[in-house]
């Protein structure tokens, strides 16, 4: 019988994936620059929101504390 009530937790990493994080950071920074190029005088609020979300993710990957109340300073996705 399948027990669907069991919560799944992500396995903890034994070591930090620095090369992978560096690649993610570079890709995200490139995307931020792209979205900044799309900003116009009006009707682009969603682009500002996207840029803010991507910048927050870059800070998280770099280990910089953020002011995002939903992310905080959690280092482990299992802490959510």
Short mmCIF file of C-alpha atoms in Angstrom, two decimals:
data_model
loop_
_atom_site.label_atom_id
_atom_site.label_comp_id
_atom_site.label_asym_id
_atom_site.label_seq_id
_atom_site.Cartn_x
_atom_site.Cartn_y
_atom_site.Cartn_z
CA UNK A 1 0.00 0.00 0.00
CA UNK A 2 1.27 3.46 -0.98
CA UNK A 3 1.70 5.89 1.90
CA UNK A 4 1.22 9.39 0.43
CA UNK A 5 1.27 11.16 3.78
CA UNK A 6 5.04 10.82 4.20
CA UNK A 7 6.83 14.12 3.62
CA UNK A 8 9.75 14.06 1.21
CA UNK A 9 12.90 15.88 2.26
CA UNK A 10 15.71 16.71 -0.09
CA UNK A 11 18.98 14.93 0.63
CA UNK A 12 21.58 17.14 2.25
CA UNK A 13 24.64 17.96 0.19
CA UNK A 14 27.90 16.67 1.60
CA UNK A 15 29.80 19.58 0.07
CA UNK A 16 28.95 22.88 -1.56
CA UNK A 17 28.85 22.81 -5.35
CA UNK A 18 31.01 25.88 -5.93
CA UNK A 19 31.60 25.39 -9.68
CA UNK A 20 27.89 24.77 -10.20
CA UNK A 21 26.98 27.83 -8.16
CA UNK A 22 29.42 29.97 -10.14
CA UNK A 23 27.79 28.86 -13.38
CA UNK A 24 24.30 29.54 -11.99
CA UNK A 25 25.39 33.00 -10.81
CA UNK A 26 26.83 33.89 -14.21
CA UNK A 27 23.70 32.74 -16.04
CA UNK A 28 21.44 34.63 -13.63
CA UNK A 29 23.53 37.79 -13.93
CA UNK A 30 23.29 37.57 -17.73
CA UNK A 31 19.51 37.19 -17.45
CA UNK A 32 19.32 40.21 -15.13
CA UNK A 33 21.13 42.33 -17.72
CA UNK A 34 18.78 41.07 -20.43
CA UNK A 35 15.67 41.93 -18.41
CA UNK A 36 17.10 45.36 -17.56
CA UNK A 37 17.37 46.02 -21.31
CA UNK A 38 13.61 45.42 -21.64
CA UNK A 39 12.55 48.08 -19.11
CA UNK A 40 10.48 50.92 -20.53
CA UNK A 41 8.86 53.99 -18.97
CA UNK A 42 5.59 52.22 -18.15
CA UNK A 43 3.86 48.84 -18.09
CA UNK A 44 7.00 46.88 -17.18
CA UNK A 45 6.46 46.38 -13.46
CA UNK A 46 6.57 42.63 -13.93
CA UNK A 47 10.10 42.99 -15.34
CA UNK A 48 11.19 44.88 -12.21
CA UNK A 49 9.72 42.07 -10.11
CA UNK A 50 11.59 39.47 -12.16
CA UNK A 51 14.87 41.38 -11.79
CA UNK A 52 14.38 41.65 -8.02
CA UNK A 53 13.72 37.91 -7.73
CA UNK A 54 16.79 37.02 -9.79
CA UNK A 55 18.99 39.44 -7.81
CA UNK A 56 17.76 37.87 -4.56
CA UNK A 57 18.64 34.41 -5.89
CA UNK A 58 22.14 35.59 -6.87
CA UNK A 59 22.64 36.99 -3.35
CA UNK A 60 21.48 33.68 -1.88
CA UNK A 61 23.94 31.72 -4.04
CA UNK A 62 26.76 34.10 -3.08
CA UNK A 63 25.93 33.70 0.60
CA UNK A 64 24.94 37.36 1.02
CA UNK A 65 22.11 37.89 3.52
CA UNK A 66 18.89 39.09 1.90
CA UNK A 67 15.94 41.07 3.21
CA UNK A 68 13.49 38.67 1.58
CA UNK A 69 11.14 37.49 4.36
CA UNK A 70 10.38 34.26 2.49
CA UNK A 71 14.00 33.24 2.05
CA UNK A 72 15.71 34.75 5.08
CA UNK A 73 19.16 33.35 5.65
CA UNK A 74 18.30 29.68 5.24
CA UNK A 75 21.11 27.61 3.85
CA UNK A 76 19.20 24.33 3.72
CA UNK A 77 16.03 23.98 1.59
CA UNK A 78 14.78 21.45 4.16
CA UNK A 79 14.48 24.29 6.71
CA UNK A 80 11.44 25.75 4.91
#
